Amino acid sequence: PKMKEDNCLHAALICLGMLYYSHAITTEKLNHTRPSLHGHHEKGKEGQILHRSKRGWVWNQFFVIEEYTGPDPVLVGRLHSDIDSGDGNIKYILSGEGAGIIFVIDDKSGNIHATKTLDREERAQYTLTAQAVDRNTNRPLEPPSEFIVKVQDINDNPPEFLHENYHANVPERSNVGTSVIQVTASDADDPTYGNSAKLVYSILEGQPYFSVEAQTGIIRTALPNMDREAKEEYHVVIQAKDMGGHMGGLSGTTKVTITLTDVNDNPPKFPQSVYQMSVSEAAVPGEEVGRVKAKDPDIGENGLVAYSIIDGDGVDMFEITTDYETQEGVVKLKKLLDFETKKSYSLKVEAANVHIDPKFISNGPFKDTVTVKITVEDADEPPVFLKPSYIFEVQENAASGTVVGKVHAKDPDAAFSCFSQLLDFETKKYSIDRHTDLERYFTINADDGNIKTIKALDREEIAWHNISVFAVEVYKQHQEAKVPVAIKVVDVNDNAPKFAAAYEAFVCENARSNQQFITISADDKDDSANGPRFIFSLPPEIIHNPNFTLRDNRDNTASVLVRREGFSRQKQDLYLLPIVISDGGLPPMSSTNTLTIRVCGCDSNGSLLSCNAEAYILNAGLSTGALIAILACIVILLVIVVLFVTLKRQKKEPLIVFEEEDVRENIITYDDEGGGEEDTEAFDIATLQNPDGINGFIPRKDIKPEYQYMPRPGLRPAPNSVDVDDFINTRIQEADNDPTAPPYDSIQIYGYEGRGSVAGSLSSLESATTDSDLDYDYLQNWGPRFKKLADLYGSKDTFDDDS
């Protein structure tokens, strides 16, 4: 509190002193000499005389102290004109920036006062215009003139840093004086006036680890060998003070968080000297055995550790890899183990830093070693074949039961193996994986492992048989071993050579004697030992063939040559030449192949022109005659279609048909539904016209029918048209009066369902007047749905009652 009172008193004294000084200077300038009408003479360059008129206004720039808080307005200055005699006839006018608001003028005396508190940081100066005018007429007595009012600065703004908090990093173990970060503060006061804006930096917190330069604000390390592993983060407070750091100055602070970054200054160390591990002999290569870990207090890439096996009797059996996520060394099995052979191993494992900093190499070797002891545990193992794979050979066409080879497996378990030897019995059984021998070519003896053939083998069909053989423990059937067995079928010369392709040769009619026209080759399904070289020859009976001869080229090919000159297609256009091909096997095999030779016409250069095989010389295009024939066929087809459509249209008959027209064919054509249940093959008009003819019964027209069919009363069709009614009535009367007449009406044809039906005929024309013996009274008991049928087909008594 005492220091604060001293600062305030000091500031007040300075302000009062500056105010007094400003007032004295202004008064002196304003009350200076009167304007003079005489000019002053000055010599210019090269003897030229310059004339300068003296102004009527005399003053200097005005000053006013900022942040004045007194009760009365502050006198800024006084304006006075040399023509002012003091009688009050001159009026002073003030205009410009802040005139009338901040600055006011006494129009009689010319005194200027500041009515408001000014802040230099908001505005440093004001430009005003003063003028003297006649008070009565407002006539300007002198031209207006500008002057400046400057706001004089006081130390009223403390320094402010650009950021409230700073963050910086510096490597651990840095040398003393290493630059960390530069902090910067600013002061809003006038840097050109006094020491209000002169800043000095100092450190309030963070010593003795860091220091700061007073003039620049650069923070530097102050202690050597700062260790990140001991302390990683530091909090430093920096102060900036104005007035050059002297008493009474204002200050501001900021916080700087400094983090030590890691360097590789610590080697890895194992927490123990020996690691104990165990692994089963049944483990497979690549299986994890155990883990070791060396601790490194460094972080990031400085803490990366790589592990390796540098010594021990298990170097060939084990390997170690690095798990970079956990920084552990993973010991893995490299090869299969055998408890019966070796029961323990020892390894010397080294852990070393991946990235080493040369600056700290003097801290010692950045690596450490540890001993890893591994114990092999016994396991129940499956049988083991003496070989990883077997290859056998057998001749093709060998008899069934031929021995191919023998496989053998042993029990690796030491205790059980000795037990089986004492008791003299087999502890395993052999079998063939039938998925590898689907055709069942082989079988194996379950006890001794002998493989035999079941049926003859053909090398040309399958040259190699790849099967798998299992060995399973007798008393522990879950323990089994599998071995691949490859069986090669040895070739026997059992296939004769044949043409390599279906040859067809062409010879020109004008061919010359001894002219070669084709080269042939052969193929043999047998192996090369029983195949080439091939021998080509003609059969003995045609060895002296007058037309062609054969030349063996001794390279498994042969050339066919013309023996005579001149061939004629008219006499013979096709020749068949038998050729004998023999192989070089033991015993040799041979076959006779026929070469087809066609005689063709050629030009003088031997180029093919025409041949009986027309497919080789016919033009692929169509001739003009063929095109005309095709077009003619198309036109005929179109005419047939048009005629067919025309006839179909002419067959349509009007709905009203006259009596003299026979409509039977029309009805049959359009509405035929077949001959009912008896017509199972095709349409037969005779069956429809007289179904009774099927059974041999043909009604006679010269005998009066036994029954006379009369139309049933009350069933007349309602007349729709006069002509149609007459036509229908006429047809019905003819059908009723002549029961032997064929049923040409459409209703009889549609309703006929064949003879022998339980329901009988459903034709209403026939059943309307028949005296059938059938009794339909039971329809009365079928309910309302069959009431209509009961009324139509009821007994005669019912009709009589109804009438």
mmCIF file of N, CA and C in Angstrom, residues 28 152 164 173 207 299 321 421 485 495 566 654 706 740 802:
data_model
loop_
_atom_site.group_PDB
_atom_site.id
_atom_site.type_symbol
_atom_site.label_atom_id
_atom_site.label_comp_id
_atom_site.label_asym_id
_atom_site.label_seq_id
_atom_site.Cartn_x
_atom_site.Cartn_y
_atom_site.Cartn_z
ATOM 1 N N GLU A 28 3.225 32.780 -23.193
ATOM 2 C CA GLU A 28 4.321 33.566 -23.754
ATOM 3 C C GLU A 28 4.198 33.704 -25.255
ATOM 4 N N GLN A 152 -1.043 14.876 -24.514
ATOM 5 C CA GLN A 152 0.228 14.474 -23.932
ATOM 6 C C GLN A 152 0.036 13.216 -23.094
ATOM 7 N N GLU A 164 -1.973 -15.138 -23.289
ATOM 8 C CA GLU A 164 -2.063 -15.303 -21.844
ATOM 9 C C GLU A 164 -1.218 -16.484 -21.373
ATOM 10 N N ARG A 173 18.373 -32.476 -21.089
ATOM 11 C CA ARG A 173 19.838 -32.445 -21.056
ATOM 12 C C ARG A 173 20.413 -31.428 -22.032
ATOM 13 N N GLN A 207 12.651 -20.311 -11.640
ATOM 14 C CA GLN A 207 14.062 -20.356 -11.300
ATOM 15 C C GLN A 207 14.334 -21.551 -10.376
ATOM 16 N N ILE A 299 10.927 -42.693 -24.258
ATOM 17 C CA ILE A 299 9.648 -42.872 -24.933
ATOM 18 C C ILE A 299 9.838 -42.690 -26.428
ATOM 19 N N THR A 321 11.321 -62.508 -31.954
ATOM 20 C CA THR A 321 10.855 -61.344 -32.697
ATOM 21 C C THR A 321 10.439 -60.264 -31.708
ATOM 22 N N GLN A 421 8.179 -102.986 -28.004
ATOM 23 C CA GLN A 421 9.250 -103.893 -28.399
ATOM 24 C C GLN A 421 9.342 -105.088 -27.448
ATOM 25 N N VAL A 485 2.484 -90.540 -51.081
ATOM 26 C CA VAL A 485 3.142 -91.604 -51.839
ATOM 27 C C VAL A 485 2.865 -91.366 -53.317
ATOM 28 N N ASN A 495 1.123 -99.349 -77.468
ATOM 29 C CA ASN A 495 0.354 -98.491 -78.365
ATOM 30 C C ASN A 495 1.140 -98.295 -79.647
ATOM 31 N N GLY A 566 0.968 -86.928 -114.785
ATOM 32 C CA GLY A 566 -0.348 -86.877 -115.410
ATOM 33 C C GLY A 566 -1.386 -87.685 -114.688
ATOM 34 N N PRO A 654 -73.504 -64.056 -92.756
ATOM 35 C CA PRO A 654 -74.358 -63.159 -91.966
ATOM 36 C C PRO A 654 -75.091 -63.947 -90.897
ATOM 37 N N GLU A 706 -90.903 -95.337 -83.684
ATOM 38 C CA GLU A 706 -91.761 -95.826 -82.614
ATOM 39 C C GLU A 706 -92.321 -94.690 -81.796
ATOM 40 N N THR A 740 -85.193 -89.879 -87.059
ATOM 41 C CA THR A 740 -84.064 -90.547 -87.723
ATOM 42 C C THR A 740 -83.166 -89.583 -88.465
ATOM 43 N N ASP A 802 -99.320 -79.615 -63.027
ATOM 44 C CA ASP A 802 -99.005 -78.204 -63.331
ATOM 45 C C ASP A 802 -99.964 -77.641 -64.352
#
